Amino acid sequence: MAIRVFLVLVLFLSSAIVSFSLYEDQAGLADWHQRYIGKVKHAVFHTQKTGRKRVIVSTEENVVASLDLRHGEIFWRHVLGTKDAIDGVGIALGKYVITLSSEGSTLRAWNLPDGQMVWETALHSAHHSKSLLSVPINLKVDKDYPITVFGGGYLHAVSALDGEVLWEKDFTAEGFEVQRVLQPLGSTVIYVLGFVNLSEAVVYQIDSKIGEVVAQKSMVFPGGFSGEISSVSSDKVVVLDSKKSILVTIGFIDGDISFQKTPVSDLVENSGNAEILSPLLSNMLAVKVNKRTIFVKVGGEGKLEVVDSLSDETAMSDSLPVADDQEAFASVHHEGSKIHLMVKLVNELDNVLLRETIQMDQHRGRVHKVFMNNYVRTDRSNGFRALIVMEDHSLLLLQQGAIVWSREEGLASVTDVTTAELPVEKDGVSVAKVEHTLFEWLKGHVLKLKGSLLLASPEDVVAIQELRVKSSGKNKLTRDHNGFRKLILALTRAGKLFALHTGDGRIVWSMLLKSQACERPNGISLYQWQVPHHHAMDKNPSVLVVGRCGSDSSAPGVLSFVDVYTGKEITSSDIGHSVVQVLPLPFTDSTEQRLHLIADTVGHVHLYPKTSEALSIFQREFQNIYWYTVGADDGIIRGHVMKSSCSGETADEYCFTTRELWTVVFPSESEKIISTLTRKPNEVVHTQAKVNTDQDLLYKYVSRNLLFVATVSPKGAGEIGSVTPEESSLVVYLIDTITGRILHRLSHQGCQGPVHAVFSENWVVYHYFNLRAHKYEVTVVEIYDQSRAENKNVWKLILGKHNLTAPITSYSRPEVFTKSQSYFFAQSVKTIAVTSTAKGITSKQLLIGTIGDQILALDKRFVDPRRTLNPSQAEKEEGIIPLTDSLPIIPQSYVTHSHRVEGLKGIVTAPSKLESTTHVFAYGVDLFYTRLAPSKTYDSLTDDFSYALLLITIVALVAAIYITWALSEKKELSEKWR
Amino acid sequence: MAQIIRSSPVLAFIGLQICFIFFASTLTCTSGSEDSYTITGRVKIPPSNVIGHTAKFSNVKVILNGGDKITFLRPDGYFTFHKVPAGTHLIEVSAMGYFFSPVRVDVSARHRGKVQATLTETRRSLTEMVLEPLKEEQYYEIREPFNVMNIVKSPMGLMVGFMVVVVFLMPKLMENIDPEEMKQAQEEMRRQGVPSLTSLLPSAGASR
């Protein structure tokens, strides 16, 4: 019966090629788009008297952006390539933003008002080195002071007007490392200070006009330098020696080098290792020692003197000239839930220019960076504003004791996403009435009708949009009947968990991951921990957040259990072992907590939750738990089973050892694993059978234990263009993860990665590069179960001789066959996902994240191996599309319509309660959410459905009936009189 | 004559434009040291008639080898990739509102970095590296302008239309019938007892 229903449905749905399409006025109704920039690395203020006040920032997501200083909005923004990390940013000539990127080898100028790139210069670079950018502070447009750039072992002088390299100087000598490039204000001499083998200080004096070395002096320092350096003035730097216990002041007035040693212990008693902090303060130095930040004043002859000391967790800005040749700097420190912002003069630390106390959200963590800017108030006194970057990557502007604006930049680095339900609407909680009166309701619908008839004026259109947003009630914080309102839980790299509302993308709650063991755990992944539905209805659902102390995979893990409704952390634990893999098991305990296994680096697995009930469930299924690991480096895939409890002193009863069950070894000289993929564990498959046009049945091989592996020849693992077609081949495998059996192997000669794949039901679709055609290709592989093929016989079904109810064991050798087909695709791809619906009935769409950061919805029917050049009539009725050599790119089926999800990293889909609809969430630097109906909303009326027209029709019909009745009666009467 | 004189500056301007397109348009210039070369090209976007997107160069990205390198356009539409090794590469242009064919670029090691470019979608080889969109992309369905026929065609419109026909045209049709015949037909009807519309309505039936 289900098959028949499905068939009818398929026939019904296939009557037309449905593509996702949207009218322009529907944009923003079900979707939202948020723009971010990432954690700010550098900030340069541009606060001229004329024009808009803005701040230019560069971030860890390789974004250069211009932000409005008043509201924090983005004026313009450019996302550079992933390998194009920004090393420095500055403003030249008062009209160009200069960025140095790619380890000092690319210099670009952007037009300050609109972000148009003006020029781009590739700088010569020989080897990896520090990259330093110095843009002369010069507001005169006519005079061109060159920009000095050091990068890749070369010092360059570049004209700010057109990016022409005026001269370059080679500093690539063996062992020589340039540390600082300094140019005293107004001087024509550039000092280049470097160390030879960290033991000899060398200063070059270079004529800034022609780039010739005027003088060179060097001096050996017996203790050796540690490389930490701070320049305190234009002719002095302070360095730590190799033992980090002596501060060495290097003076190089007129090229003469002088050393002045000051042991740190002379400055602070009982000092340990010192560390020079990065802020540049004039004639002063900030040193972190004994968990205190001390300010050391550098005297005229290099004499050091401690002038102030602050607590360890103080963030400071660079110093900034304020009126009368004085310099000021800002420092921010925490005290409970408040932060204190202080602006002091460098020369007189007791003179506090500004002291502000601001209430700060605990979940933003510590202050990481401070950028200060001053402005002249109307009463001619100095005012200060500070841009601060918090531990959760958020960016805030503080001015006059308040947070003027804040940006949640943590959301630019999302690492994992899951969805969660909102609370059920409780009885007694009155729901805000959406429509107030019948009149307003009617008015709204008349407006809608006008809109759909294109009679609406622009004001009406605005009113309609507002009305639609309001009337849909899409922003309520309760569960709705269709499952359209949900929470998107996004874990960021900074270890902060955000809950976003699907209605408008606002942050419902956020929580910063904490740990006793380390200062700042990174967020890794998210799992559904407790989804109560049967006997634990009164419990709130919760998620498991897995974090790690440090970036290394052997670093100890952190677990945190978070209540989804409230955003409060229920418990958190430092688990004491590393986290390599987290395996959610298909078992739950009596409170609906899901059992999870966490594998560590030493080959043990740990069971969570640590309760005796979970342990007894686990012991019952002990023999049936399998897992696999992929060793991408050595090209081995290993299957594991449980062995026994851990032995040893530290082990508890929830720790188990494993043993290797099978291995698949790929020859390292010819194959290298570049991609592995399994099905989503929570995917719903509606039917296993597929009916052919000739009333034949095909059984999908629907197994949760299938692993897709793609390998390329080692030469082809690099970028396109680095290999010839003869040298590279791509091989894909389908491997059973219980037995390690290879079910299918397909080889593509002359192809290479990167491979982007999606695995759903019984099919895999993957995208790779064909070197012979020099085009991208997409291949679909569908896998079918042969062993059930005989079940087609009706007599067998009637006599019960079928094996449909026979138990399936994963050990038996499955008889499978595959079908595959390849197509060209005209774009590079960043990621592929597939829509998922509640029951799996609705046809599927592939969501292809393209290189242009757009998401294309492509019907699965375009990647169907049964497509032929001339489909028969029956096949056409079934909806098989005639075969074409390339997949179509229909602009209307971009689900992101006119938006770009800059820096796209992943696409997540989640079913709504309505079978036709699926939630789509894409993340990268930007966030984008929309709702999709891959086969149109066949189970509900669309938003544009015009109730007014229906009402008018009914009224008209009723009126017509009465008029006719009256007429008819009149006529009859007159007839009777006749 | 006056007309011609007046239009000559325009002609000159057009001529200048053509000159610009033909002579100033780019040369696939390459220079390089050792094994790395430079690919220079130009993106040309025709002035758009479609409302909603103007050709903005600041939002165009040029992508080499699927994201290995990304560069942006200068105000005149030129772009450059530096330090590209010899080999066969792929250049893609990402511009909102336009579809560009990927370009296969062969950088020859033998001929000092000579560049050959071919559009992979149309297999057309380019003599110079000027990339133009294959087509404009419209991301939204265009709403059909207000049309009476659309309303009439909708199921509700058809219902209303049918009612109108019954109410207003049927009596007209009845009138056109010869009164004698009409009377005959009516008498016949009465004899057979075919219920009239009035008797169908309960209130009418009660009033009889």
PDB file of N, CA, C and O in Angstrom, chain A residues 442-485:
ATOM      1  N   LEU A 442      -9.415  41.575   7.593  1.00  0.00           N
ATOM      2  CA  LEU A 442      -9.872  41.772   6.213  1.00  0.00           C
ATOM      3  C   LEU A 442      -8.946  42.730   5.484  1.00  0.00           C
ATOM      4  O   LEU A 442      -8.568  42.485   4.340  1.00  0.00           O
ATOM      5  N   LYS A 443      -8.587  43.818   6.207  1.00  0.00           N
ATOM      6  CA  LYS A 443      -7.742  44.826   5.592  1.00  0.00           C
ATOM      7  C   LYS A 443      -6.423  44.195   5.144  1.00  0.00           C
ATOM      8  O   LYS A 443      -5.935  44.429   4.035  1.00  0.00           O
ATOM      9  N   GLY A 444      -5.894  43.350   6.037  1.00  0.00           N
ATOM     10  CA  GLY A 444      -4.652  42.664   5.721  1.00  0.00           C
ATOM     11  C   GLY A 444      -4.781  41.826   4.476  1.00  0.00           C
ATOM     12  O   GLY A 444      -3.922  41.842   3.596  1.00  0.00           O
ATOM     13  N   HIS A 445      -5.882  41.114   4.395  1.00  0.00           N
ATOM     14  CA  HIS A 445      -6.042  40.236   3.247  1.00  0.00           C
ATOM     15  C   HIS A 445      -6.310  41.000   1.964  1.00  0.00           C
ATOM     16  O   HIS A 445      -5.867  40.589   0.892  1.00  0.00           O
ATOM     17  N   VAL A 446      -6.996  42.137   2.106  1.00  0.00           N
ATOM     18  CA  VAL A 446      -7.189  42.969   0.911  1.00  0.00           C
ATOM     19  C   VAL A 446      -5.840  43.474   0.417  1.00  0.00           C
ATOM     20  O   VAL A 446      -5.545  43.464  -0.785  1.00  0.00           O
ATOM     21  N   LEU A 447      -4.977  43.851   1.389  1.00  0.00           N
ATOM     22  CA  LEU A 447      -3.633  44.298   1.023  1.00  0.00           C
ATOM     23  C   LEU A 447      -2.881  43.195   0.295  1.00  0.00           C
ATOM     24  O   LEU A 447      -2.230  43.425  -0.715  1.00  0.00           O
ATOM     25  N   LYS A 448      -2.988  41.988   0.843  1.00  0.00           N
ATOM     26  CA  LYS A 448      -2.304  40.851   0.239  1.00  0.00           C
ATOM     27  C   LYS A 448      -2.809  40.624  -1.175  1.00  0.00           C
ATOM     28  O   LYS A 448      -2.035  40.343  -2.090  1.00  0.00           O
ATOM     29  N   LEU A 449      -4.124  40.745  -1.319  1.00  0.00           N
ATOM     30  CA  LEU A 449      -4.722  40.539  -2.634  1.00  0.00           C
ATOM     31  C   LEU A 449      -4.170  41.567  -3.611  1.00  0.00           C
ATOM     32  O   LEU A 449      -3.802  41.245  -4.742  1.00  0.00           O
ATOM     33  N   LYS A 450      -4.094  42.812  -3.118  1.00  0.00           N
ATOM     34  CA  LYS A 450      -3.548  43.863  -3.970  1.00  0.00           C
ATOM     35  C   LYS A 450      -2.129  43.519  -4.381  1.00  0.00           C
ATOM     36  O   LYS A 450      -1.730  43.718  -5.525  1.00  0.00           O
ATOM     37  N   GLY A 451      -1.403  42.993  -3.404  1.00  0.00           N
ATOM     38  CA  GLY A 451      -0.018  42.635  -3.693  1.00  0.00           C
ATOM     39  C   GLY A 451       0.074  41.558  -4.754  1.00  0.00           C
ATOM     40  O   GLY A 451       0.863  41.665  -5.691  1.00  0.00           O
ATOM     41  N   SER A 452      -0.775  40.553  -4.635  1.00  0.00           N
ATOM     42  CA  SER A 452      -0.671  39.450  -5.581  1.00  0.00           C
ATOM     43  C   SER A 452      -1.213  39.848  -6.944  1.00  0.00           C
ATOM     44  O   SER A 452      -0.905  39.221  -7.942  1.00  0.00           O
ATOM     45  N   LEU A 453      -2.044  40.918  -6.995  1.00  0.00           N
ATOM     46  CA  LEU A 453      -2.545  41.379  -8.294  1.00  0.00           C
ATOM     47  C   LEU A 453      -1.655  42.481  -8.858  1.00  0.00           C
ATOM     48  O   LEU A 453      -1.977  43.066  -9.883  1.00  0.00           O
ATOM     49  N   LEU A 454      -0.563  42.774  -8.121  1.00  0.00           N
ATOM     50  CA  LEU A 454       0.382  43.820  -8.536  1.00  0.00           C
ATOM     51  C   LEU A 454      -0.271  45.194  -8.615  1.00  0.00           C
ATOM     52  O   LEU A 454       0.038  45.996  -9.468  1.00  0.00           O
ATOM     53  N   LEU A 455      -1.215  45.449  -7.728  1.00  0.00           N
ATOM     54  CA  LEU A 455      -1.854  46.760  -7.702  1.00  0.00           C
ATOM     55  C   LEU A 455      -1.322  47.601  -6.549  1.00  0.00           C
ATOM     56  O   LEU A 455      -1.696  48.743  -6.380  1.00  0.00           O
ATOM     57  N   ALA A 456      -0.423  46.964  -5.760  1.00  0.00           N
ATOM     58  CA  ALA A 456      -0.014  47.635  -4.529  1.00  0.00           C
ATOM     59  C   ALA A 456       1.002  48.728  -4.808  1.00  0.00           C
ATOM     60  O   ALA A 456       1.861  48.586  -5.667  1.00  0.00           O
ATOM     61  N   SER A 457       0.876  49.801  -4.070  1.00  0.00           N
ATOM     62  CA  SER A 457       1.865  50.875  -4.150  1.00  0.00           C
ATOM     63  C   SER A 457       3.058  50.477  -3.293  1.00  0.00           C
ATOM     64  O   SER A 457       2.977  49.551  -2.489  1.00  0.00           O
ATOM     65  N   PRO A 458       4.189  51.163  -3.447  1.00  0.00           N
ATOM     66  CA  PRO A 458       5.361  50.805  -2.627  1.00  0.00           C
ATOM     67  C   PRO A 458       5.081  50.798  -1.133  1.00  0.00           C
ATOM     68  O   PRO A 458       5.576  49.932  -0.420  1.00  0.00           O
ATOM     69  N   GLU A 459       4.275  51.740  -0.662  1.00  0.00           N
ATOM     70  CA  GLU A 459       3.968  51.763   0.784  1.00  0.00           C
ATOM     71  C   GLU A 459       3.193  50.516   1.167  1.00  0.00           C
ATOM     72  O   GLU A 459       3.399  49.922   2.209  1.00  0.00           O
ATOM     73  N   ASP A 460       2.278  50.154   0.268  1.00  0.00           N
ATOM     74  CA  ASP A 460       1.495  48.946   0.527  1.00  0.00           C
ATOM     75  C   ASP A 460       2.397  47.734   0.632  1.00  0.00           C
ATOM     76  O   ASP A 460       2.207  46.871   1.480  1.00  0.00           O
ATOM     77  N   VAL A 461       3.403  47.671  -0.262  1.00  0.00           N
ATOM     78  CA  VAL A 461       4.301  46.520  -0.266  1.00  0.00           C
ATOM     79  C   VAL A 461       5.007  46.406   1.073  1.00  0.00           C
ATOM     80  O   VAL A 461       5.105  45.325   1.654  1.00  0.00           O
ATOM     81  N   VAL A 462       5.457  47.568   1.587  1.00  0.00           N
ATOM     82  CA  VAL A 462       6.118  47.561   2.890  1.00  0.00           C
ATOM     83  C   VAL A 462       5.157  47.065   3.951  1.00  0.00           C
ATOM     84  O   VAL A 462       5.497  46.216   4.791  1.00  0.00           O
ATOM     85  N   ALA A 463       3.913  47.577   3.887  1.00  0.00           N
ATOM     86  CA  ALA A 463       2.907  47.176   4.866  1.00  0.00           C
ATOM     87  C   ALA A 463       2.645  45.673   4.781  1.00  0.00           C
ATOM     88  O   ALA A 463       2.500  44.997   5.799  1.00  0.00           O
ATOM     89  N   ILE A 464       2.609  45.162   3.553  1.00  0.00           N
ATOM     90  CA  ILE A 464       2.356  43.735   3.365  1.00  0.00           C
ATOM     91  C   ILE A 464       3.485  42.921   3.988  1.00  0.00           C
ATOM     92  O   ILE A 464       3.235  41.942   4.710  1.00  0.00           O
ATOM     93  N   GLN A 465       4.722  43.350   3.721  1.00  0.00           N
ATOM     94  CA  GLN A 465       5.866  42.617   4.273  1.00  0.00           C
ATOM     95  C   GLN A 465       5.776  42.571   5.793  1.00  0.00           C
ATOM     96  O   GLN A 465       5.933  41.525   6.407  1.00  0.00           O
ATOM     97  N   GLU A 466       5.505  43.728   6.384  1.00  0.00           N
ATOM     98  CA  GLU A 466       5.417  43.803   7.837  1.00  0.00           C
ATOM     99  C   GLU A 466       4.340  42.878   8.355  1.00  0.00           C
ATOM    100  O   GLU A 466       4.516  42.130   9.304  1.00  0.00           O
ATOM    101  N   LEU A 467       3.208  42.951   7.656  1.00  0.00           N
ATOM    102  CA  LEU A 467       2.043  42.169   8.067  1.00  0.00           C
ATOM    103  C   LEU A 467       2.350  40.685   7.997  1.00  0.00           C
ATOM    104  O   LEU A 467       2.003  39.917   8.895  1.00  0.00           O
ATOM    105  N   ARG A 468       3.035  40.307   6.932  1.00  0.00           N
ATOM    106  CA  ARG A 468       3.347  38.893   6.747  1.00  0.00           C
ATOM    107  C   ARG A 468       4.242  38.386   7.866  1.00  0.00           C
ATOM    108  O   ARG A 468       4.023  37.319   8.412  1.00  0.00           O
ATOM    109  N   VAL A 469       5.256  39.203   8.162  1.00  0.00           N
ATOM    110  CA  VAL A 469       6.179  38.791   9.216  1.00  0.00           C
ATOM    111  C   VAL A 469       5.443  38.675  10.538  1.00  0.00           C
ATOM    112  O   VAL A 469       5.605  37.724  11.291  1.00  0.00           O
ATOM    113  N   LYS A 470       4.562  39.676  10.789  1.00  0.00           N
ATOM    114  CA  LYS A 470       3.866  39.703  12.065  1.00  0.00           C
ATOM    115  C   LYS A 470       2.845  38.565  12.145  1.00  0.00           C
ATOM    116  O   LYS A 470       2.783  37.854  13.127  1.00  0.00           O
ATOM    117  N   SER A 471       2.087  38.422  11.082  1.00  0.00           N
ATOM    118  CA  SER A 471       0.968  37.494  11.157  1.00  0.00           C
ATOM    119  C   SER A 471       1.428  36.053  11.147  1.00  0.00           C
ATOM    120  O   SER A 471       0.759  35.179  11.644  1.00  0.00           O
ATOM    121  N   SER A 472       2.618  35.811  10.576  1.00  0.00           N
ATOM    122  CA  SER A 472       3.043  34.420  10.559  1.00  0.00           C
ATOM    123  C   SER A 472       3.419  33.953  11.962  1.00  0.00           C
ATOM    124  O   SER A 472       3.536  32.765  12.200  1.00  0.00           O
ATOM    125  N   GLY A 473       3.624  34.907  12.879  1.00  0.00           N
ATOM    126  CA  GLY A 473       3.964  34.515  14.241  1.00  0.00           C
ATOM    127  C   GLY A 473       5.231  33.708  14.282  1.00  0.00           C
ATOM    128  O   GLY A 473       5.439  32.889  15.158  1.00  0.00           O
ATOM    129  N   LYS A 474       6.104  33.963  13.307  1.00  0.00           N
ATOM    130  CA  LYS A 474       7.243  33.073  13.155  1.00  0.00           C
ATOM    131  C   LYS A 474       8.329  33.312  14.187  1.00  0.00           C
ATOM    132  O   LYS A 474       9.256  32.535  14.283  1.00  0.00           O
ATOM    133  N   ASN A 475       8.189  34.381  14.967  1.00  0.00           N
ATOM    134  CA  ASN A 475       9.261  34.684  15.897  1.00  0.00           C
ATOM    135  C   ASN A 475       8.943  34.269  17.324  1.00  0.00           C
ATOM    136  O   ASN A 475       9.663  34.609  18.242  1.00  0.00           O
ATOM    137  N   LYS A 476       7.813  33.570  17.502  1.00  0.00           N
ATOM    138  CA  LYS A 476       7.434  33.172  18.856  1.00  0.00           C
ATOM    139  C   LYS A 476       8.399  32.130  19.388  1.00  0.00           C
ATOM    140  O   LYS A 476       9.010  31.380  18.641  1.00  0.00           O
ATOM    141  N   LEU A 477       8.489  32.069  20.697  1.00  0.00           N
ATOM    142  CA  LEU A 477       9.439  31.148  21.313  1.00  0.00           C
ATOM    143  C   LEU A 477       8.765  29.852  21.757  1.00  0.00           C
ATOM    144  O   LEU A 477       9.077  29.326  22.808  1.00  0.00           O
ATOM    145  N   THR A 478       7.804  29.412  20.988  1.00  0.00           N
ATOM    146  CA  THR A 478       7.165  28.137  21.314  1.00  0.00           C
ATOM    147  C   THR A 478       7.103  27.293  20.057  1.00  0.00           C
ATOM    148  O   THR A 478       7.257  27.791  18.950  1.00  0.00           O
ATOM    149  N   ARG A 479       6.877  26.011  20.273  1.00  0.00           N
ATOM    150  CA  ARG A 479       6.807  25.084  19.161  1.00  0.00           C
ATOM    151  C   ARG A 479       5.544  25.364  18.334  1.00  0.00           C
ATOM    152  O   ARG A 479       4.527  25.727  18.906  1.00  0.00           O
ATOM    153  N   ASP A 480       5.623  25.240  17.054  1.00  0.00           N
ATOM    154  CA  ASP A 480       4.424  25.427  16.248  1.00  0.00           C
ATOM    155  C   ASP A 480       4.016  24.105  15.620  1.00  0.00           C
ATOM    156  O   ASP A 480       4.744  23.117  15.666  1.00  0.00           O
ATOM    157  N   HIS A 481       2.824  24.126  15.055  1.00  0.00           N
ATOM    158  CA  HIS A 481       2.234  22.894  14.540  1.00  0.00           C
ATOM    159  C   HIS A 481       3.034  22.328  13.379  1.00  0.00           C
ATOM    160  O   HIS A 481       3.149  21.115  13.214  1.00  0.00           O
ATOM    161  N   ASN A 482       3.583  23.186  12.553  1.00  0.00           N
ATOM    162  CA  ASN A 482       4.295  22.712  11.368  1.00  0.00           C
ATOM    163  C   ASN A 482       5.771  22.434  11.616  1.00  0.00           C
ATOM    164  O   ASN A 482       6.453  21.950  10.727  1.00  0.00           O
ATOM    165  N   GLY A 483       6.233  22.778  12.794  1.00  0.00           N
ATOM    166  CA  GLY A 483       7.650  22.583  13.084  1.00  0.00           C
ATOM    167  C   GLY A 483       8.546  23.561  12.357  1.00  0.00           C
ATOM    168  O   GLY A 483       9.694  23.265  12.068  1.00  0.00           O
ATOM    169  N   PHE A 484       8.008  24.735  12.023  1.00  0.00           N
ATOM    170  CA  PHE A 484       8.821  25.740  11.332  1.00  0.00           C
ATOM    171  C   PHE A 484       9.703  26.501  12.317  1.00  0.00           C
ATOM    172  O   PHE A 484      10.741  27.007  11.961  1.00  0.00           O
ATOM    173  N   ARG A 485       9.211  26.623  13.546  1.00  0.00           N
ATOM    174  CA  ARG A 485      10.010  27.352  14.546  1.00  0.00           C
ATOM    175  C   ARG A 485      10.888  26.349  15.283  1.00  0.00           C
ATOM    176  O   ARG A 485      10.395  25.395  15.881  1.00  0.00           O
TER     177      ARG A 485
END
